[in-house]
PDB file of C-alpha atoms in Angstrom:
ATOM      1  CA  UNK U   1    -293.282 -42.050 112.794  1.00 88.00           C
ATOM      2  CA  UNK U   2    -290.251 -43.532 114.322  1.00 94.00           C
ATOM      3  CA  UNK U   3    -289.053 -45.624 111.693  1.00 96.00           C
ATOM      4  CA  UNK U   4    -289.043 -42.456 109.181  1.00 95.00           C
ATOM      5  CA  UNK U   5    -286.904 -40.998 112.350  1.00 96.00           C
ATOM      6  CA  UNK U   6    -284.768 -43.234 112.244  1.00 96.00           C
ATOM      7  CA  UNK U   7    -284.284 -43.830 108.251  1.00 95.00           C
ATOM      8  CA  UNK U   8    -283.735 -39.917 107.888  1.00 95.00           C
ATOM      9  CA  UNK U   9    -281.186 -40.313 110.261  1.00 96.00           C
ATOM     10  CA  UNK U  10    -279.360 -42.989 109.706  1.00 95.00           C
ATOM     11  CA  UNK U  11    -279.480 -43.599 105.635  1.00 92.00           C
ATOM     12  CA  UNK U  12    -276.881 -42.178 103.668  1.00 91.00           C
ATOM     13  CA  UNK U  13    -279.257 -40.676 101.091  1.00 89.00           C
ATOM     14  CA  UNK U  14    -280.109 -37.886 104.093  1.00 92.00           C
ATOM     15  CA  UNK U  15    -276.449 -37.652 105.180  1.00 91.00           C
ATOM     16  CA  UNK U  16    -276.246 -34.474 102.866  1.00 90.00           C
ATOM     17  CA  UNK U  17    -280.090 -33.168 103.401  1.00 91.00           C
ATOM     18  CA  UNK U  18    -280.273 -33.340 106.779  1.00 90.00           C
ATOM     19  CA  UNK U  19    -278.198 -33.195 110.296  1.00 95.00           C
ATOM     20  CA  UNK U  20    -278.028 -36.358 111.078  1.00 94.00           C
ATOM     21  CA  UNK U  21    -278.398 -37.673 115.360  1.00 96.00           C
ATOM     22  CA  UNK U  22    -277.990 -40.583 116.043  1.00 94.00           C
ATOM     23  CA  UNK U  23    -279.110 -39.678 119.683  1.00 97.00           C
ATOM     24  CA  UNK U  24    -282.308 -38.717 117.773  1.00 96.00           C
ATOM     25  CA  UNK U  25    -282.507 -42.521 115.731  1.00 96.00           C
ATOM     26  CA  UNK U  26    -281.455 -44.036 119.220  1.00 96.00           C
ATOM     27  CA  UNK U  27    -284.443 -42.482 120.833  1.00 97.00           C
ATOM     28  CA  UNK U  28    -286.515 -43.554 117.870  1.00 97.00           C
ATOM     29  CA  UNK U  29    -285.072 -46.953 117.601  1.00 96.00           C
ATOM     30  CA  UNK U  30    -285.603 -47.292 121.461  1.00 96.00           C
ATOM     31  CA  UNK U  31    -289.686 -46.034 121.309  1.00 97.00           C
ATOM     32  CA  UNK U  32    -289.658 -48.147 118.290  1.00 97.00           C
ATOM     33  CA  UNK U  33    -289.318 -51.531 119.924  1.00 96.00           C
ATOM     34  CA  UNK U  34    -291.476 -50.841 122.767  1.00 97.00           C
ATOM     35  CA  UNK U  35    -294.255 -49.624 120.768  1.00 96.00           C
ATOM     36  CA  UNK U  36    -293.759 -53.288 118.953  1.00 97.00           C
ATOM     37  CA  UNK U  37    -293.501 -54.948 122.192  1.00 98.00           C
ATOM     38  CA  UNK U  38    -297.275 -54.141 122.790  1.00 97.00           C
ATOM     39  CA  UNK U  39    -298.375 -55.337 119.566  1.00 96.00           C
ATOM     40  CA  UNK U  40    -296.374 -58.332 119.727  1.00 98.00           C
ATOM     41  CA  UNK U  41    -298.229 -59.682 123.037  1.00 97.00           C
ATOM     42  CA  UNK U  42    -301.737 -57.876 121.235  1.00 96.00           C
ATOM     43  CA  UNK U  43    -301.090 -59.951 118.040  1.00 97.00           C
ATOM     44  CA  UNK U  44    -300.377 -63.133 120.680  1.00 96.00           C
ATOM     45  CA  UNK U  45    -301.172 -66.251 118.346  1.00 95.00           C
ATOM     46  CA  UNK U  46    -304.010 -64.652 116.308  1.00 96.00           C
ATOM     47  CA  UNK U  47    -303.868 -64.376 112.915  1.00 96.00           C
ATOM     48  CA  UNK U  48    -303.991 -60.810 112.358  1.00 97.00           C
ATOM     49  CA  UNK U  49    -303.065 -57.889 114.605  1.00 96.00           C
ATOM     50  CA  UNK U  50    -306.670 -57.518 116.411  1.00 94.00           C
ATOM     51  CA  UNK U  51    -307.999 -61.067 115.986  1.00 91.00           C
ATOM     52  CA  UNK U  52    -308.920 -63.674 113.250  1.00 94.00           C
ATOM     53  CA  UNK U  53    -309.849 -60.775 110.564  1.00 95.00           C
ATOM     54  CA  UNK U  54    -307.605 -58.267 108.856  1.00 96.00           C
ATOM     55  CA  UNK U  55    -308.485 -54.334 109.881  1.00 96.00           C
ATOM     56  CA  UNK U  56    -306.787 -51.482 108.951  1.00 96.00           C
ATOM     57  CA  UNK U  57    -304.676 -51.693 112.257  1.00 96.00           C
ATOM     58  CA  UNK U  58    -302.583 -54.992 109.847  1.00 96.00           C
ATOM     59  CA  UNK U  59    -302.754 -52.570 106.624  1.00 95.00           C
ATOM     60  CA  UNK U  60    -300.931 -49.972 108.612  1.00 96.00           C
ATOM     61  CA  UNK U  61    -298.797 -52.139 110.393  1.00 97.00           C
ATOM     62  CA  UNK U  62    -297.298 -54.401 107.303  1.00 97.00           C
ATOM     63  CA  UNK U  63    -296.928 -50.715 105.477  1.00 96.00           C
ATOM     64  CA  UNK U  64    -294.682 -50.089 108.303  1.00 96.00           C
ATOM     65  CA  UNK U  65    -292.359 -53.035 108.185  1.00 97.00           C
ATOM     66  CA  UNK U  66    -292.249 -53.060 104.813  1.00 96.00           C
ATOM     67  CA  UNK U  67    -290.493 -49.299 105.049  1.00 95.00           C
ATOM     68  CA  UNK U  68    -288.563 -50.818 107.729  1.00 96.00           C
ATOM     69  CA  UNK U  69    -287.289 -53.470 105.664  1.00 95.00           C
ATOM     70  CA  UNK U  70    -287.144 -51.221 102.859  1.00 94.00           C
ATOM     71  CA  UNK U  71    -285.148 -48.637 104.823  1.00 92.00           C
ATOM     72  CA  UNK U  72    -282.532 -51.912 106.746  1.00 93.00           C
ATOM     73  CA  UNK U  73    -283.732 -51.173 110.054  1.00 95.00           C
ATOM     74  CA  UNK U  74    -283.953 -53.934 111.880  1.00 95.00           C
ATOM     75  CA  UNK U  75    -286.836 -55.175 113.931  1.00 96.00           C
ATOM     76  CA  UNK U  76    -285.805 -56.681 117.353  1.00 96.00           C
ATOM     77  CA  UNK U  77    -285.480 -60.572 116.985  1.00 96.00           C
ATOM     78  CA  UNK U  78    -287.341 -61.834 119.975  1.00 97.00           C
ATOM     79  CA  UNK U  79    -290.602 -59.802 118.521  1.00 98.00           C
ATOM     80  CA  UNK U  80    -292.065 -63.223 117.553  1.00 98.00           C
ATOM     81  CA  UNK U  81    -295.484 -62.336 116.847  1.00 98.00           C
ATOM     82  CA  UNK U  82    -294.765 -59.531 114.910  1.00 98.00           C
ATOM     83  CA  UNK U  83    -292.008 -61.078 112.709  1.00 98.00           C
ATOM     84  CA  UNK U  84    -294.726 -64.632 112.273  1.00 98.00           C
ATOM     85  CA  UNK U  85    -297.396 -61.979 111.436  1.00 98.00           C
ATOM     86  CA  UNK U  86    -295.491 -59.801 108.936  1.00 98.00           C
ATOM     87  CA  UNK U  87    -293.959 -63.164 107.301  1.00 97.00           C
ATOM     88  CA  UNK U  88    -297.580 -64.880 107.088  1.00 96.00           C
ATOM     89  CA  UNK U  89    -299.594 -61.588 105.797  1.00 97.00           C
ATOM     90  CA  UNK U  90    -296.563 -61.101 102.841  1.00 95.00           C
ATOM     91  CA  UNK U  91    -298.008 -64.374 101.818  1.00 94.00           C
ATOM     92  CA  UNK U  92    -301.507 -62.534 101.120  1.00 93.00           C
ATOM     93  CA  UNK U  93    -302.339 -61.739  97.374  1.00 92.00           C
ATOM     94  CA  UNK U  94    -303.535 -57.736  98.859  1.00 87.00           C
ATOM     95  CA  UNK U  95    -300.132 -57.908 100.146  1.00 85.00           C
ATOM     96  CA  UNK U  96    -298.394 -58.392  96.561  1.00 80.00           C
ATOM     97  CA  UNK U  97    -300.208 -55.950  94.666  1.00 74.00           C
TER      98      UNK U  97
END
């Protein structure tokens, strides 16, 4: 979704495949860090995105980051939740296979 938006539009390997906007990453960027904002006040202190067991929602949500990170985009610092979360589930062996 949004952080494929942005990445096709801002990485250099699309400069030459695609037109890039960055009106278009902007608008991604922006939807981006409000879509996190709810999941950072969902996650609260739990351990995992919808409670103390890992779902599907923390599967799809650590894939995510992890093409975020992959792909330099920045996640908004004051996402605390979301940045303890992603740092703590890296830590789980599924996570390193």
């Amino acid at each position: 979704g949004r952080i494929a938006v942005i990445f096709q539009n801002t990485h250099p390997l699309f400069a030459s495949r695609l037109k890039q906007s960055a009106d278009a990453a902007e608008s991604a960027r922006a939807a981006l860090t409000t879509n996190l904002k709810v999941l950072d006040e969902k996650i609260g202190s739990n351990p995992f995105v919808a409670g103390a067991q890992p779902t599907i929602a923390d599967c799809t949500l650590f894939a995510a980051l992890q093409f975020a990170e992959f792909g330099q985009i920045a996640i908004d610092p004051s996402l605390k939740n979301v940045h303890r979360w992603y740092e703590s589930f890296k830590q789980r062996p599924s996570a390193t296979a």
